[in-house]
C-alpha angles and dihedrals in degrees: 000000000000128000126282119271089248093055091052092045091052090051093049093049093048094056088052091051090242094118132038121231108277092015127129125223117243119255092259091048090052091051092048092044093052090049091050091050092051092048090049093053091048090051092050090050094046090052091052094238114181093248122132145119129236123230131175115234128191122225120195105214117216101170093268120147093234142005128210118232127194138062106339094006130124084268097044103205142094111317104250123233088214142341116246099188145303150178134245130209119201116172107316094336124097120188136180109239122234112221111223135181130242095266092054092048093048089053092062104104103201107042092171092062113134124220142092106322114251103168136047127193118189118204107194096210119164135275089005125026122218128230118204117192122191129232100024120244147144117255140079130300127196113203130187105226123202102216129196124236113277124215115238110253095213138007090258094047124108117254100237109226137075119308092241087075091065097087094048090050093047097051097038092047088053089056090050094048098048094087089049090060094040092241135125122246112255112239091239092053093050091049093049092046091056095040097050093046092047090049092055093047093047093048094047092046090050090051091052091051093048092048092049098046092089089054096050107108124193116221114234124173091343093306134093117255104214091184093063108116099183 
């Protein structure tokens, strides 16, 4: 769990010299700071920055063809941006799921086939995503959801993503707030804002590459060579 929005706002204001150590922003400053934080997250999302957090969700399998996931769905949680992986337990059998795309799922001829699920296709529809397991079975699945950044709902609310995001939020929020306080951004603050954001993006991008390496298939004679290890 990360810090509260207020804690991060305090930190950002201190590095700008707009708040003394141990001080508390006024009510209007808290309102403006929360708005600036929300706008920053929306900007990051709109620019497709590689920023996310991973959470494990549980799916109770009932033999259905698909399951909705998202707020109010069968799996009532944050709607994932993507699914990174997962496992399924049916009876005494546990299996690692293979994440496939729409084309691969559509190519499966008998979608009502029963058995221990081997494949999972995630269709990120809005407002609820759809999970398709194949074959169909009863049991329990654990999926690793790649979730988007969530805006804090109130100044005292927790910012819901890993604590390593705190520094990037602090320094980049300071850059955003500088015009509000009619002050210039110190060189050190600007440098740290860029560096911490770049570090998060680079790490997350590297994780995506590492996770996908096992799924990279080399084409050979018109067929996929699943033994290719790059």
